[in-house]
Short mmCIF file of C-alpha atoms in Angstrom, two decimals:
data_model
loop_
_atom_site.label_atom_id
_atom_site.label_comp_id
_atom_site.label_asym_id
_atom_site.label_seq_id
_atom_site.Cartn_x
_atom_site.Cartn_y
_atom_site.Cartn_z
CA UNK A 1 -54.61 -90.42 12.11
CA UNK A 2 -53.28 -92.46 15.00
CA UNK A 3 -50.33 -93.62 12.92
CA UNK A 4 -49.24 -90.02 12.41
CA UNK A 5 -49.35 -89.07 16.10
CA UNK A 6 -45.94 -90.44 17.11
CA UNK A 7 -44.10 -88.55 14.35
CA UNK A 8 -46.07 -85.40 15.12
CA UNK A 9 -45.22 -85.60 18.81
CA UNK A 10 -41.59 -86.42 18.01
CA UNK A 11 -41.37 -83.21 16.00
CA UNK A 12 -42.57 -81.03 18.86
CA UNK A 13 -39.27 -80.88 20.79
CA UNK A 14 -37.42 -79.89 17.61
CA UNK A 15 -39.93 -77.14 16.91
CA UNK A 16 -39.70 -75.86 20.47
CA UNK A 17 -35.91 -75.85 20.30
CA UNK A 18 -36.03 -73.95 17.02
CA UNK A 19 -38.28 -71.30 18.56
CA UNK A 20 -36.03 -71.00 21.60
CA UNK A 21 -32.92 -70.74 19.42
CA UNK A 22 -34.54 -67.97 17.38
CA UNK A 23 -35.52 -66.16 20.58
CA UNK A 24 -31.97 -66.36 21.95
CA UNK A 25 -30.54 -65.16 18.64
CA UNK A 26 -32.91 -62.19 18.81
CA UNK A 27 -31.72 -61.37 22.34
CA UNK A 28 -28.13 -61.34 21.08
CA UNK A 29 -28.84 -59.15 18.06
CA UNK A 30 -31.05 -56.40 19.51
CA UNK A 31 -30.29 -52.74 18.83
CA UNK A 32 -30.21 -49.85 21.28
CA UNK A 33 -30.11 -46.08 21.34
CA UNK A 34 -26.59 -46.46 22.73
CA UNK A 35 -24.94 -47.31 19.42
CA UNK A 36 -21.79 -48.74 21.01
CA UNK A 37 -23.86 -51.72 22.18
CA UNK A 38 -25.33 -52.50 18.77
CA UNK A 39 -24.21 -55.37 16.53
CA UNK A 40 -21.05 -54.38 14.64
CA UNK A 41 -21.56 -52.96 11.17
CA UNK A 42 -18.05 -53.89 10.06
CA UNK A 43 -18.15 -57.10 7.99
CA UNK A 44 -17.01 -60.22 9.75
CA UNK A 45 -15.54 -63.51 8.65
CA UNK A 46 -16.84 -66.78 10.08
CA UNK A 47 -13.91 -69.05 10.91
CA UNK A 48 -14.84 -72.72 11.24
CA UNK A 49 -13.31 -74.23 14.37
CA UNK A 50 -13.82 -77.86 15.30
CA UNK A 51 -12.24 -78.62 18.65
CA UNK A 52 -10.21 -81.73 19.32
CA UNK A 53 -13.33 -83.41 20.79
CA UNK A 54 -15.26 -82.58 17.58
CA UNK A 55 -17.29 -79.69 19.02
CA UNK A 56 -18.13 -76.88 16.60
CA UNK A 57 -17.49 -73.38 17.95
CA UNK A 58 -18.83 -70.12 16.49
CA UNK A 59 -15.82 -67.91 15.79
CA UNK A 60 -15.96 -64.45 14.19
CA UNK A 61 -13.13 -62.30 12.88
CA UNK A 62 -13.75 -58.57 12.45
CA UNK A 63 -11.50 -56.16 10.61
CA UNK A 64 -8.67 -56.52 8.09
CA UNK A 65 -6.65 -59.72 8.20
CA UNK A 66 -3.33 -57.85 8.11
CA UNK A 67 -3.93 -55.79 11.27
CA UNK A 68 -2.67 -56.54 14.80
CA UNK A 69 -4.81 -59.22 16.45
CA UNK A 70 -7.08 -58.84 19.48
CA UNK A 71 -8.76 -61.98 20.89
CA UNK A 72 -11.82 -61.66 23.16
CA UNK A 73 -12.91 -64.47 25.50
CA UNK A 74 -16.32 -63.95 27.12
CA UNK A 75 -17.59 -65.09 30.50
CA UNK A 76 -20.32 -67.26 31.98
CA UNK A 77 -23.73 -66.98 30.24
CA UNK A 78 -22.40 -64.53 27.63
CA UNK A 79 -21.50 -64.76 23.92
CA UNK A 80 -19.65 -62.98 21.11
CA UNK A 81 -22.15 -60.12 21.20
CA UNK A 82 -21.20 -59.37 24.81
CA UNK A 83 -18.14 -57.64 23.31
CA UNK A 84 -20.04 -55.32 20.94
CA UNK A 85 -18.71 -52.15 22.60
CA UNK A 86 -15.15 -53.40 22.15
CA UNK A 87 -15.62 -54.79 18.64
CA UNK A 88 -17.21 -51.53 17.50
CA UNK A 89 -14.34 -49.52 18.97
CA UNK A 90 -11.39 -51.57 17.73
CA UNK A 91 -12.40 -53.61 14.67
CA UNK A 92 -11.14 -51.00 12.22
CA UNK A 93 -7.59 -50.68 13.46
CA UNK A 94 -7.31 -54.27 14.68
CA UNK A 95 -8.26 -57.77 13.62
CA UNK A 96 -10.70 -58.68 16.39
CA UNK A 97 -11.34 -62.38 17.05
CA UNK A 98 -14.27 -63.37 19.26
CA UNK A 99 -15.82 -66.75 19.87
CA UNK A 100 -18.69 -68.35 21.76
CA UNK A 101 -17.47 -70.60 24.55
CA UNK A 102 -18.92 -74.10 24.12
CA UNK A 103 -22.64 -74.26 24.90
CA UNK A 104 -22.96 -70.48 24.70
CA UNK A 105 -24.26 -68.42 21.79
CA UNK A 106 -24.25 -70.62 18.70
CA UNK A 107 -21.43 -72.96 19.77
CA UNK A 108 -22.12 -76.62 20.45
CA UNK A 109 -21.83 -77.89 24.02
CA UNK A 110 -20.16 -81.15 23.07
CA UNK A 111 -20.13 -84.34 25.10
CA UNK A 112 -16.82 -84.10 26.97
CA UNK A 113 -16.84 -83.63 30.76
CA UNK A 114 -16.82 -79.90 31.47
CA UNK A 115 -13.51 -78.80 32.98
CA UNK A 116 -11.25 -75.75 32.93
CA UNK A 117 -8.70 -77.83 31.01
CA UNK A 118 -11.34 -78.41 28.34
CA UNK A 119 -11.97 -74.66 28.03
CA UNK A 120 -8.21 -74.11 27.86
CA UNK A 121 -8.04 -76.65 25.01
CA UNK A 122 -10.87 -74.81 23.23
CA UNK A 123 -8.95 -71.53 23.45
CA UNK A 124 -5.83 -73.28 22.17
CA UNK A 125 -7.83 -74.58 19.19
CA UNK A 126 -9.27 -71.13 18.47
CA UNK A 127 -5.81 -69.54 18.56
CA UNK A 128 -4.45 -72.26 16.27
CA UNK A 129 -7.24 -71.56 13.78
CA UNK A 130 -7.11 -67.76 13.85
CA UNK A 131 -3.48 -66.75 14.44
CA UNK A 132 -1.19 -66.91 11.39
CA UNK A 133 2.12 -68.68 12.07
CA UNK A 134 4.44 -66.48 14.09
CA UNK A 135 1.73 -63.92 14.87
CA UNK A 136 0.87 -62.95 18.44
CA UNK A 137 -2.27 -61.35 19.85
CA UNK A 138 -3.51 -59.30 22.75
CA UNK A 139 -5.76 -61.65 24.75
CA UNK A 140 -8.71 -60.26 26.73
CA UNK A 141 -10.90 -62.27 29.08
CA UNK A 142 -13.94 -61.38 31.16
CA UNK A 143 -14.99 -63.47 34.18
CA UNK A 144 -14.94 -67.12 33.02
CA UNK A 145 -12.98 -65.83 30.03
CA UNK A 146 -10.23 -64.61 32.37
CA UNK A 147 -10.30 -67.96 34.14
CA UNK A 148 -9.97 -69.64 30.72
CA UNK A 149 -6.90 -67.51 29.97
CA UNK A 150 -5.34 -68.54 33.26
CA UNK A 151 -6.17 -72.20 32.65
CA UNK A 152 -4.66 -71.93 29.15
CA UNK A 153 -1.47 -70.41 30.57
CA UNK A 154 -1.27 -73.22 33.12
CA UNK A 155 -1.89 -75.95 30.55
CA UNK A 156 0.21 -74.49 27.71
CA UNK A 157 2.95 -72.41 29.38
CA UNK A 158 5.23 -72.81 26.37
CA UNK A 159 2.67 -71.09 24.12
CA UNK A 160 2.11 -67.93 26.17
CA UNK A 161 5.10 -65.94 24.92
CA UNK A 162 4.70 -67.41 21.41
CA UNK A 163 1.03 -66.46 20.97
CA UNK A 164 0.39 -63.54 23.33
CA UNK A 165 1.72 -60.00 23.19
CA UNK A 166 -0.19 -58.92 26.29
CA UNK A 167 -3.15 -59.99 28.42
CA UNK A 168 -6.04 -58.06 29.92
CA UNK A 169 -8.39 -59.75 32.40
CA UNK A 170 -11.45 -58.13 33.92
CA UNK A 171 -13.87 -59.17 36.68
CA UNK A 172 -12.26 -62.56 37.12
CA UNK A 173 -10.79 -64.88 39.74
CA UNK A 174 -8.39 -67.81 40.19
CA UNK A 175 -10.44 -69.81 42.72
CA UNK A 176 -12.66 -69.62 45.87
CA UNK A 177 -15.73 -68.16 44.15
CA UNK A 178 -18.19 -69.45 46.74
CA UNK A 179 -15.94 -68.60 49.68
CA UNK A 180 -15.59 -64.97 48.63
CA UNK A 181 -18.70 -64.02 46.67
CA UNK A 182 -20.83 -61.27 48.18
CA UNK A 183 -23.74 -61.77 45.80
CA UNK A 184 -25.84 -63.18 48.66
CA UNK A 185 -26.72 -60.39 51.12
CA UNK A 186 -24.91 -60.51 54.50
CA UNK A 187 -22.79 -63.64 53.88
CA UNK A 188 -19.05 -63.41 53.23
CA UNK A 189 -19.05 -59.79 54.37
CA UNK A 190 -17.48 -58.21 57.46
CA UNK A 191 -20.15 -57.62 60.11
CA UNK A 192 -18.80 -55.01 62.56
CA UNK A 193 -21.64 -55.34 65.05
CA UNK A 194 -20.84 -58.96 65.82
CA UNK A 195 -17.18 -58.74 64.78
CA UNK A 196 -17.53 -61.82 62.64
CA UNK A 197 -18.19 -63.00 59.12
CA UNK A 198 -20.93 -65.40 58.11
CA UNK A 199 -19.50 -67.74 55.46
CA UNK A 200 -21.59 -69.10 52.62
CA UNK A 201 -21.60 -72.91 52.99
CA UNK A 202 -20.01 -74.50 49.95
CA UNK A 203 -22.87 -76.93 49.33
CA UNK A 204 -25.42 -74.09 49.29
CA UNK A 205 -23.28 -72.02 46.96
CA UNK A 206 -22.83 -74.97 44.65
CA UNK A 207 -26.57 -75.59 44.59
CA UNK A 208 -27.21 -71.93 43.83
CA UNK A 209 -24.68 -71.79 40.98
CA UNK A 210 -26.00 -75.05 39.57
CA UNK A 211 -29.63 -73.97 39.34
CA UNK A 212 -31.04 -73.45 35.80
CA UNK A 213 -32.03 -69.89 36.67
CA UNK A 214 -33.94 -67.77 34.17
CA UNK A 215 -34.20 -63.99 34.14
CA UNK A 216 -37.65 -62.93 32.87
CA UNK A 217 -37.66 -59.20 32.01
CA UNK A 218 -39.90 -58.27 34.94
CA UNK A 219 -39.37 -55.21 37.12
CA UNK A 220 -38.40 -57.14 40.29
CA UNK A 221 -35.95 -59.31 38.31
CA UNK A 222 -34.43 -56.24 36.66
CA UNK A 223 -34.00 -54.62 40.09
CA UNK A 224 -32.22 -57.68 41.48
CA UNK A 225 -30.12 -58.20 38.34
CA UNK A 226 -28.95 -54.59 38.41
CA UNK A 227 -27.85 -54.78 42.03
CA UNK A 228 -26.49 -58.31 42.27
CA UNK A 229 -25.04 -58.96 38.81
CA UNK A 230 -24.36 -55.43 37.62
CA UNK A 231 -24.71 -52.43 39.93
CA UNK A 232 -27.31 -49.83 40.85
CA UNK A 233 -25.56 -47.49 38.41
CA UNK A 234 -26.51 -49.76 35.50
CA UNK A 235 -29.72 -48.37 34.00
CA UNK A 236 -31.44 -47.93 30.65
CA UNK A 237 -29.70 -49.46 27.65
CA UNK A 238 -26.79 -50.73 29.72
CA UNK A 239 -29.09 -52.78 31.94
CA UNK A 240 -31.30 -53.93 29.06
CA UNK A 241 -28.31 -55.02 27.03
CA UNK A 242 -26.63 -56.83 29.94
CA UNK A 243 -29.82 -58.72 30.74
CA UNK A 244 -30.45 -59.62 27.09
CA UNK A 245 -26.96 -61.08 26.71
CA UNK A 246 -27.25 -63.15 29.89
CA UNK A 247 -30.79 -64.28 29.03
CA UNK A 248 -29.55 -65.53 25.65
CA UNK A 249 -27.74 -68.41 27.39
CA UNK A 250 -29.81 -71.61 27.77
CA UNK A 251 -30.67 -72.24 31.42
CA UNK A 252 -29.29 -75.82 31.39
CA UNK A 253 -25.96 -74.51 30.07
CA UNK A 254 -25.96 -71.83 32.75
CA UNK A 255 -26.46 -74.55 35.36
CA UNK A 256 -23.70 -76.84 34.04
CA UNK A 257 -21.18 -74.02 33.91
CA UNK A 258 -22.34 -72.86 37.33
CA UNK A 259 -21.26 -76.20 38.78
CA UNK A 260 -17.93 -75.83 36.98
CA UNK A 261 -17.46 -72.39 38.55
CA UNK A 262 -18.34 -73.67 42.01
CA UNK A 263 -15.37 -76.01 41.82
CA UNK A 264 -13.13 -73.81 39.67
CA UNK A 265 -9.53 -73.59 40.85
CA UNK A 266 -6.82 -72.68 38.36
CA UNK A 267 -4.32 -72.32 41.19
CA UNK A 268 -1.38 -70.09 40.41
CA UNK A 269 -1.61 -70.49 36.64
CA UNK A 270 -1.52 -66.68 36.33
CA UNK A 271 2.20 -66.91 37.09
CA UNK A 272 2.61 -68.44 33.63
CA UNK A 273 1.35 -65.22 32.02
CA UNK A 274 4.89 -64.15 31.19
CA UNK A 275 3.77 -61.21 29.04
CA UNK A 276 2.58 -57.80 30.31
CA UNK A 277 -0.77 -58.43 32.00
CA UNK A 278 -3.31 -55.86 33.11
CA UNK A 279 -6.04 -56.56 35.66
CA UNK A 280 -9.35 -54.68 35.90
CA UNK A 281 -11.66 -55.09 38.88
CA UNK A 282 -15.12 -53.75 39.71
CA UNK A 283 -15.49 -51.96 43.04
CA UNK A 284 -19.15 -53.06 43.14
CA UNK A 285 -18.63 -56.57 41.77
CA UNK A 286 -20.36 -59.10 44.03
CA UNK A 287 -19.75 -62.17 41.84
CA UNK A 288 -15.97 -61.73 41.72
CA UNK A 289 -15.12 -59.16 44.42
CA UNK A 290 -11.89 -57.22 44.16
CA UNK A 291 -10.09 -59.62 46.52
CA UNK A 292 -9.81 -62.03 43.56
CA UNK A 293 -8.18 -59.43 41.32
CA UNK A 294 -5.82 -58.46 44.10
CA UNK A 295 -4.72 -62.07 44.47
CA UNK A 296 -4.01 -62.40 40.74
CA UNK A 297 -2.23 -59.04 40.71
CA UNK A 298 0.02 -60.15 43.55
CA UNK A 299 1.04 -63.27 41.64
CA UNK A 300 1.84 -61.17 38.58
CA UNK A 301 3.68 -58.63 40.69
CA UNK A 302 5.90 -61.36 42.07
CA UNK A 303 6.42 -62.73 38.57
CA UNK A 304 7.23 -59.26 37.26
CA UNK A 305 4.53 -59.15 34.57
CA UNK A 306 1.87 -56.94 36.17
CA UNK A 307 1.50 -54.11 33.66
CA UNK A 308 -1.42 -52.34 35.33
CA UNK A 309 -4.18 -52.61 37.90
CA UNK A 310 -7.43 -50.68 37.45
CA UNK A 311 -10.60 -50.52 39.53
CA UNK A 312 -13.76 -49.28 37.81
CA UNK A 313 -16.99 -48.34 39.59
CA UNK A 314 -18.93 -51.28 38.19
CA UNK A 315 -20.56 -54.54 39.06
CA UNK A 316 -19.62 -57.80 37.34
CA UNK A 317 -20.18 -56.73 33.71
CA UNK A 318 -17.44 -54.13 33.91
CA UNK A 319 -16.58 -53.76 30.22
CA UNK A 320 -20.28 -53.11 29.51
CA UNK A 321 -21.21 -50.95 32.49
CA UNK A 322 -18.19 -48.68 31.98
CA UNK A 323 -17.37 -49.51 28.37
CA UNK A 324 -15.78 -46.14 27.63
CA UNK A 325 -13.37 -46.36 30.56
CA UNK A 326 -12.68 -50.03 29.85
CA UNK A 327 -11.95 -49.23 26.21
CA UNK A 328 -9.47 -46.58 27.34
CA UNK A 329 -7.63 -49.21 29.39
CA UNK A 330 -7.71 -51.64 26.48
CA UNK A 331 -6.48 -48.94 24.08
CA UNK A 332 -3.46 -48.33 26.33
CA UNK A 333 -2.70 -52.06 26.42
CA UNK A 334 -2.95 -52.30 22.63
CA UNK A 335 -0.83 -49.21 22.11
CA UNK A 336 1.86 -50.53 24.46
CA UNK A 337 2.29 -53.62 22.27
CA UNK A 338 2.69 -51.57 19.10
CA UNK A 339 5.34 -49.13 20.29
CA UNK A 340 8.29 -51.56 20.19
CA UNK A 341 7.48 -52.56 16.62
CA UNK A 342 7.04 -48.94 15.54
CA UNK A 343 10.34 -47.94 17.20
CA UNK A 344 12.12 -50.90 15.64
CA UNK A 345 10.70 -49.97 12.24
#
């Protein structure tokens, strides 16, 4: 009996991990009365992608292979399923590519130091694996996904016009997340009574972003999540779905990427987005307040590639909280890329 104890104990971590993985997969695949949020019914193709540092990413392709391509890049603590409302809306008329950023969903984390350049390389590898030669796509990024698109444009400026038809970024930023977040009450907000602004110290913000926070589905946690991550207008299925997606991310991964975000600075990489680029902000977004979107929009305006600027009444999960309005914006972007080809034809 004693001889068998070491192997039995050694197996426990694996069993626990298997249970946790199954739980996270369940969170990603839940169904709701709001059918737009449910897992897509259209068949999907699994595209094997092994990054240059030998990290396996989960990549799905929805819709016919001969249709125009739409690539979706999710944000911090999310996954492919975060885009269900967009996949369900567009996967018939378009070839929709979505992938789990490393460490998220069912993608491996890998062993390379976590940097924005690394995420840019991952996106480059996904595009290389999913875009046929000579084909371009509409690229859409939410939060960290938008930062990844900017980092990709900064790292691979020669590929932007070759691989992108247009870009849409929502609830994102180029830098200064801790200096401008309003997720902590009072700090980083104008205070008229004292005619001053209390800044959030960088070291405290970095500690907060780097904590392996969990979000148990308890009433107080739901209340805070709705108001600080989403908005008070997020209720019912929208809130349940948003929480389930975020909870599906392992807490240690959330912490590691939180540290990355604390230091994130892609500079003026948005200037390399030399294709029509649309920016969507959330008027109630405390994680990436509108000032970030305005800064990106100004860069694009100066470059001459700002195609549109929209503000939705949402918190940080804008394309979920107002998925119908967001899909309308995305539909206009997609349609704008098809008109030249249709006219030429």
